[in-house]
């Protein structure tokens, strides 16, 4: 309605392209403008100066023959000082940007293996931005930002990568478990060795105490009973201990039965065997 009266309103962040008899005349800034149609002036169209975003999905192959889908996000805008170029030179801006993105990604990713593609996605984004900046500046557009927002390998490849990662973690867990078991076994062996060492000390002290006790008993008995020899006293002590042992075995309800030669004539043999065993143990110490 306003154009019918020769008036035109241009909104903020927008410019209007004015033509005179079909030829570019001027770029109209935001505000109210006079558009005398009777003198050949007409509105060719509007051009937004806002930042726009284009998401591009590009399928390509890495150096190690893995197909991936790279998702790039391109943020761009038309320049007010080059509004005429942005309006007239390109018929489909988004398709043009998409073609440049395809070209750069398909030239960059095949030089990298899959892991390097993930690690160097910022380098890929910079390469895309540099190429777009050089190409689109001639058409009156500015590339604000280029982002590689996602890299999607084939589903089978992702499953294989997850299995490799899981296997590596399981291998690490098994290694840590083996180390823990090794430490436990070492500590258990050290404890067992220490226990046996202390038990050996106890047995040695016990035998030494027995020997000392027998020696003291023999000496005391020989001094108090004239005419007895050390051998007589030793035989009497050993026989006494022998009968005490039989008494303890018989008094215990849970002891196993022991059958040994026994008789009045065997006492001397028993004492001789016991005495010989003690003397051999003492000599071994």
mmCIF file of C-alpha atoms in Angstrom, residues 7-243:
data_model
loop_
_atom_site.group_PDB
_atom_site.id
_atom_site.type_symbol
_atom_site.label_atom_id
_atom_site.label_comp_id
_atom_site.label_asym_id
_atom_site.label_seq_id
_atom_site.Cartn_x
_atom_site.Cartn_y
_atom_site.Cartn_z
ATOM 1 C CA UNK A 7 6.649 5.366 0.159
ATOM 2 C CA UNK A 8 8.684 2.384 1.381
ATOM 3 C CA UNK A 9 9.605 1.161 4.870
ATOM 4 C CA UNK A 10 12.802 -0.883 5.375
ATOM 5 C CA UNK A 11 13.118 -2.837 8.641
ATOM 6 C CA UNK A 12 16.162 -2.978 10.903
ATOM 7 C CA UNK A 13 18.980 -5.366 9.880
ATOM 8 C CA UNK A 14 17.597 -5.306 6.335
ATOM 9 C CA UNK A 15 18.384 -3.350 3.220
ATOM 10 C CA UNK A 16 16.245 -2.843 0.142
ATOM 11 C CA UNK A 17 17.461 -2.830 -3.453
ATOM 12 C CA UNK A 18 16.017 -0.058 -5.585
ATOM 13 C CA UNK A 19 16.016 -0.199 -9.356
ATOM 14 C CA UNK A 20 15.242 2.479 -11.910
ATOM 15 C CA UNK A 21 13.662 1.116 -15.093
ATOM 16 C CA UNK A 22 15.126 -2.338 -14.292
ATOM 17 C CA UNK A 23 18.643 -1.113 -13.547
ATOM 18 C CA UNK A 24 20.243 -1.099 -10.122
ATOM 19 C CA UNK A 25 19.935 2.346 -8.600
ATOM 20 C CA UNK A 26 20.625 2.319 -4.854
ATOM 21 C CA UNK A 27 20.709 0.356 -1.603
ATOM 22 C CA UNK A 28 18.088 1.650 0.824
ATOM 23 C CA UNK A 29 19.011 1.610 4.522
ATOM 24 C CA UNK A 30 16.473 0.841 7.309
ATOM 25 C CA UNK A 31 13.839 3.544 7.596
ATOM 26 C CA UNK A 32 11.261 5.268 5.373
ATOM 27 C CA UNK A 33 12.133 6.036 1.757
ATOM 28 C CA UNK A 34 10.425 7.720 -1.189
ATOM 29 C CA UNK A 35 9.955 5.430 -4.188
ATOM 30 C CA UNK A 36 8.341 7.413 -7.050
ATOM 31 C CA UNK A 37 7.154 4.663 -9.297
ATOM 32 C CA UNK A 38 5.970 7.155 -11.834
ATOM 33 C CA UNK A 39 9.625 8.031 -12.573
ATOM 34 C CA UNK A 40 10.608 4.378 -13.047
ATOM 35 C CA UNK A 41 11.717 3.606 -9.498
ATOM 36 C CA UNK A 42 10.767 0.187 -8.166
ATOM 37 C CA UNK A 43 11.703 -2.253 -5.405
ATOM 38 C CA UNK A 44 13.813 -5.184 -6.597
ATOM 39 C CA UNK A 45 13.836 -6.981 -3.251
ATOM 40 C CA UNK A 46 15.131 -7.127 0.292
ATOM 41 C CA UNK A 47 18.417 -8.450 1.621
ATOM 42 C CA UNK A 48 18.850 -9.524 5.255
ATOM 43 C CA UNK A 49 22.041 -8.474 7.045
ATOM 44 C CA UNK A 50 21.540 -10.893 9.918
ATOM 45 C CA UNK A 51 23.907 -13.775 10.598
ATOM 46 C CA UNK A 52 22.519 -16.925 9.036
ATOM 47 C CA UNK A 53 23.479 -20.530 9.651
ATOM 48 C CA UNK A 54 23.792 -23.407 7.238
ATOM 49 C CA UNK A 55 24.374 -27.003 8.407
ATOM 50 C CA UNK A 56 26.083 -29.173 5.827
ATOM 51 C CA UNK A 57 26.361 -32.984 6.036
ATOM 52 C CA UNK A 58 29.166 -34.365 3.907
ATOM 53 C CA UNK A 59 29.978 -38.062 3.531
ATOM 54 C CA UNK A 60 33.584 -38.884 2.736
ATOM 55 C CA UNK A 61 36.292 -41.497 3.320
ATOM 56 C CA UNK A 62 39.322 -41.304 5.602
ATOM 57 C CA UNK A 63 42.858 -42.399 4.780
ATOM 58 C CA UNK A 64 42.280 -45.788 6.448
ATOM 59 C CA UNK A 65 39.177 -46.412 4.296
ATOM 60 C CA UNK A 66 36.522 -45.599 6.884
ATOM 61 C CA UNK A 67 33.431 -43.796 5.661
ATOM 62 C CA UNK A 68 32.396 -40.898 7.884
ATOM 63 C CA UNK A 69 29.751 -38.195 7.775
ATOM 64 C CA UNK A 70 31.141 -34.780 8.662
ATOM 65 C CA UNK A 71 28.618 -32.196 9.861
ATOM 66 C CA UNK A 72 29.776 -28.593 9.363
ATOM 67 C CA UNK A 73 27.956 -25.517 10.624
ATOM 68 C CA UNK A 74 28.575 -22.356 8.559
ATOM 69 C CA UNK A 75 27.600 -18.936 9.921
ATOM 70 C CA UNK A 76 27.582 -16.154 7.307
ATOM 71 C CA UNK A 77 26.031 -12.782 6.548
ATOM 72 C CA UNK A 78 25.728 -10.283 3.724
ATOM 73 C CA UNK A 79 27.848 -7.123 3.932
ATOM 74 C CA UNK A 80 25.936 -3.852 3.823
ATOM 75 C CA UNK A 81 28.630 -2.152 1.732
ATOM 76 C CA UNK A 82 28.454 -4.978 -0.819
ATOM 77 C CA UNK A 83 24.711 -5.477 -0.741
ATOM 78 C CA UNK A 84 24.383 -5.102 -4.510
ATOM 79 C CA UNK A 85 26.905 -7.927 -5.139
ATOM 80 C CA UNK A 86 25.209 -10.160 -2.568
ATOM 81 C CA UNK A 87 21.794 -9.514 -4.158
ATOM 82 C CA UNK A 88 22.668 -9.827 -7.858
ATOM 83 C CA UNK A 89 25.695 -12.118 -8.195
ATOM 84 C CA UNK A 90 24.354 -15.279 -6.556
ATOM 85 C CA UNK A 91 21.035 -16.904 -7.284
ATOM 86 C CA UNK A 92 21.367 -19.585 -4.561
ATOM 87 C CA UNK A 93 23.780 -18.599 -1.801
ATOM 88 C CA UNK A 94 23.218 -21.666 0.387
ATOM 89 C CA UNK A 95 23.860 -24.114 -2.447
ATOM 90 C CA UNK A 96 27.043 -22.255 -3.371
ATOM 91 C CA UNK A 97 28.369 -22.415 0.216
ATOM 92 C CA UNK A 98 27.453 -26.092 0.457
ATOM 93 C CA UNK A 99 29.425 -26.927 -2.684
ATOM 94 C CA UNK A 100 32.530 -25.199 -1.332
ATOM 95 C CA UNK A 101 32.193 -27.073 1.983
ATOM 96 C CA UNK A 102 31.911 -30.397 0.153
ATOM 97 C CA UNK A 103 34.995 -29.604 -1.902
ATOM 98 C CA UNK A 104 37.205 -28.681 1.067
ATOM 99 C CA UNK A 105 36.085 -31.537 3.346
ATOM 100 C CA UNK A 106 36.491 -34.159 0.617
ATOM 101 C CA UNK A 107 39.968 -32.821 -0.085
ATOM 102 C CA UNK A 108 41.076 -32.679 3.585
ATOM 103 C CA UNK A 109 39.611 -35.753 5.319
ATOM 104 C CA UNK A 110 41.022 -38.405 2.897
ATOM 105 C CA UNK A 111 44.524 -37.279 3.962
ATOM 106 C CA UNK A 112 43.832 -38.230 7.608
ATOM 107 C CA UNK A 113 43.078 -41.511 9.331
ATOM 108 C CA UNK A 114 40.008 -41.832 11.540
ATOM 109 C CA UNK A 115 41.682 -40.914 14.832
ATOM 110 C CA UNK A 116 43.451 -37.928 13.271
ATOM 111 C CA UNK A 117 40.161 -36.740 11.795
ATOM 112 C CA UNK A 118 38.687 -36.471 15.292
ATOM 113 C CA UNK A 119 41.843 -34.869 16.662
ATOM 114 C CA UNK A 120 42.241 -32.316 13.861
ATOM 115 C CA UNK A 121 38.647 -31.263 13.312
ATOM 116 C CA UNK A 122 39.589 -27.672 14.171
ATOM 117 C CA UNK A 123 42.142 -27.712 11.341
ATOM 118 C CA UNK A 124 39.443 -28.968 8.967
ATOM 119 C CA UNK A 125 37.107 -26.177 10.115
ATOM 120 C CA UNK A 126 39.825 -23.565 9.562
ATOM 121 C CA UNK A 127 40.512 -24.895 6.069
ATOM 122 C CA UNK A 128 36.809 -24.687 5.203
ATOM 123 C CA UNK A 129 36.553 -21.165 6.615
ATOM 124 C CA UNK A 130 39.602 -19.919 4.698
ATOM 125 C CA UNK A 131 38.326 -21.312 1.410
ATOM 126 C CA UNK A 132 34.829 -19.924 1.938
ATOM 127 C CA UNK A 133 36.178 -16.519 2.957
ATOM 128 C CA UNK A 134 38.182 -16.191 -0.240
ATOM 129 C CA UNK A 135 35.327 -17.385 -2.434
ATOM 130 C CA UNK A 136 32.332 -15.661 -0.838
ATOM 131 C CA UNK A 137 33.942 -12.247 -0.291
ATOM 132 C CA UNK A 138 33.723 -11.682 -4.041
ATOM 133 C CA UNK A 139 29.944 -12.115 -3.800
ATOM 134 C CA UNK A 140 29.456 -9.692 -0.911
ATOM 135 C CA UNK A 141 29.274 -12.248 1.926
ATOM 136 C CA UNK A 142 31.312 -12.598 5.107
ATOM 137 C CA UNK A 143 32.002 -15.955 6.752
ATOM 138 C CA UNK A 144 31.550 -15.333 10.486
ATOM 139 C CA UNK A 145 32.365 -18.785 11.854
ATOM 140 C CA UNK A 146 32.861 -22.331 10.638
ATOM 141 C CA UNK A 147 32.461 -25.264 13.023
ATOM 142 C CA UNK A 148 32.820 -29.024 12.603
ATOM 143 C CA UNK A 149 30.062 -30.007 15.010
ATOM 144 C CA UNK A 150 30.080 -33.771 14.481
ATOM 145 C CA UNK A 151 31.991 -36.609 12.845
ATOM 146 C CA UNK A 152 29.899 -39.743 12.496
ATOM 147 C CA UNK A 153 31.648 -42.991 11.438
ATOM 148 C CA UNK A 154 29.687 -45.901 10.060
ATOM 149 C CA UNK A 155 27.666 -47.762 12.700
ATOM 150 C CA UNK A 156 29.772 -50.924 12.368
ATOM 151 C CA UNK A 157 32.944 -48.876 12.805
ATOM 152 C CA UNK A 158 31.584 -47.230 15.960
ATOM 153 C CA UNK A 159 30.653 -50.623 17.374
ATOM 154 C CA UNK A 160 34.144 -51.954 16.604
ATOM 155 C CA UNK A 161 35.761 -48.888 18.217
ATOM 156 C CA UNK A 162 33.664 -49.377 21.343
ATOM 157 C CA UNK A 163 34.642 -53.057 21.486
ATOM 158 C CA UNK A 164 38.341 -52.158 21.129
ATOM 159 C CA UNK A 165 38.020 -49.612 23.907
ATOM 160 C CA UNK A 166 36.165 -52.084 26.134
ATOM 161 C CA UNK A 167 38.793 -54.779 25.462
ATOM 162 C CA UNK A 168 41.594 -52.364 26.332
ATOM 163 C CA UNK A 169 39.897 -51.443 29.595
ATOM 164 C CA UNK A 170 39.306 -55.103 30.451
ATOM 165 C CA UNK A 171 42.961 -55.852 29.733
ATOM 166 C CA UNK A 172 44.000 -53.006 32.014
ATOM 167 C CA UNK A 173 41.627 -54.226 34.733
ATOM 168 C CA UNK A 174 43.011 -57.770 34.422
ATOM 169 C CA UNK A 175 46.552 -56.416 34.707
ATOM 170 C CA UNK A 176 45.672 -54.435 37.829
ATOM 171 C CA UNK A 177 43.931 -57.472 39.328
ATOM 172 C CA UNK A 178 46.983 -59.650 38.621
ATOM 173 C CA UNK A 179 49.233 -57.063 40.274
ATOM 174 C CA UNK A 180 46.958 -57.015 43.328
ATOM 175 C CA UNK A 181 46.982 -60.815 43.551
ATOM 176 C CA UNK A 182 50.769 -60.781 43.189
ATOM 177 C CA UNK A 183 51.091 -58.356 46.088
ATOM 178 C CA UNK A 184 48.758 -60.495 48.198
ATOM 179 C CA UNK A 185 50.746 -63.641 47.460
ATOM 180 C CA UNK A 186 54.021 -61.894 48.294
ATOM 181 C CA UNK A 187 52.618 -60.597 51.576
ATOM 182 C CA UNK A 188 51.137 -64.010 52.369
ATOM 183 C CA UNK A 189 54.484 -65.703 51.660
ATOM 184 C CA UNK A 190 56.320 -63.140 53.790
ATOM 185 C CA UNK A 191 53.851 -63.713 56.631
ATOM 186 C CA UNK A 192 54.195 -67.491 56.308
ATOM 187 C CA UNK A 193 58.008 -67.247 56.352
ATOM 188 C CA UNK A 194 57.908 -64.988 59.390
ATOM 189 C CA UNK A 195 55.500 -67.375 61.122
ATOM 190 C CA UNK A 196 57.742 -70.375 60.420
ATOM 191 C CA UNK A 197 60.787 -68.448 61.591
ATOM 192 C CA UNK A 198 59.106 -67.569 64.883
ATOM 193 C CA UNK A 199 57.833 -71.133 65.271
ATOM 194 C CA UNK A 200 61.374 -72.397 64.765
ATOM 195 C CA UNK A 201 62.645 -70.025 67.415
ATOM 196 C CA UNK A 202 59.944 -71.280 69.780
ATOM 197 C CA UNK A 203 60.838 -74.931 69.187
ATOM 198 C CA UNK A 204 64.534 -74.188 69.654
ATOM 199 C CA UNK A 205 63.857 -72.368 72.924
ATOM 200 C CA UNK A 206 61.569 -75.190 74.065
ATOM 201 C CA UNK A 207 64.260 -77.793 73.434
ATOM 202 C CA UNK A 208 66.851 -75.639 75.129
ATOM 203 C CA UNK A 209 64.580 -75.259 78.169
ATOM 204 C CA UNK A 210 64.045 -79.040 78.300
ATOM 205 C CA UNK A 211 67.775 -79.658 78.156
ATOM 206 C CA UNK A 212 68.448 -77.051 80.820
ATOM 207 C CA UNK A 213 65.725 -78.484 83.046
ATOM 208 C CA UNK A 214 67.049 -82.011 82.718
ATOM 209 C CA UNK A 215 70.576 -80.888 83.460
ATOM 210 C CA UNK A 216 69.459 -79.012 86.569
ATOM 211 C CA UNK A 217 67.424 -82.022 87.747
ATOM 212 C CA UNK A 218 70.335 -84.396 87.296
ATOM 213 C CA UNK A 219 72.743 -82.115 89.133
ATOM 214 C CA UNK A 220 70.341 -81.512 92.032
ATOM 215 C CA UNK A 221 69.508 -85.227 92.426
ATOM 216 C CA UNK A 222 73.203 -86.254 92.326
ATOM 217 C CA UNK A 223 74.058 -83.752 95.036
ATOM 218 C CA UNK A 224 71.168 -84.759 97.333
ATOM 219 C CA UNK A 225 71.400 -88.557 96.888
ATOM 220 C CA UNK A 226 74.962 -89.852 97.440
ATOM 221 C CA UNK A 227 76.124 -92.836 95.374
ATOM 222 C CA UNK A 228 73.969 -92.123 92.279
ATOM 223 C CA UNK A 229 75.469 -91.418 88.925
ATOM 224 C CA UNK A 230 74.228 -88.994 86.305
ATOM 225 C CA UNK A 231 73.135 -91.912 84.134
ATOM 226 C CA UNK A 232 70.930 -93.318 86.881
ATOM 227 C CA UNK A 233 69.276 -89.976 87.443
ATOM 228 C CA UNK A 234 68.734 -89.462 83.686
ATOM 229 C CA UNK A 235 67.135 -92.888 83.334
ATOM 230 C CA UNK A 236 64.766 -92.184 86.203
ATOM 231 C CA UNK A 237 63.800 -88.728 84.804
ATOM 232 C CA UNK A 238 63.184 -90.077 81.307
ATOM 233 C CA UNK A 239 61.072 -92.972 82.620
ATOM 234 C CA UNK A 240 59.044 -90.561 84.752
ATOM 235 C CA UNK A 241 58.402 -88.342 81.726
ATOM 236 C CA UNK A 242 57.540 -91.410 79.682
ATOM 237 C CA UNK A 243 54.819 -92.480 82.143
#
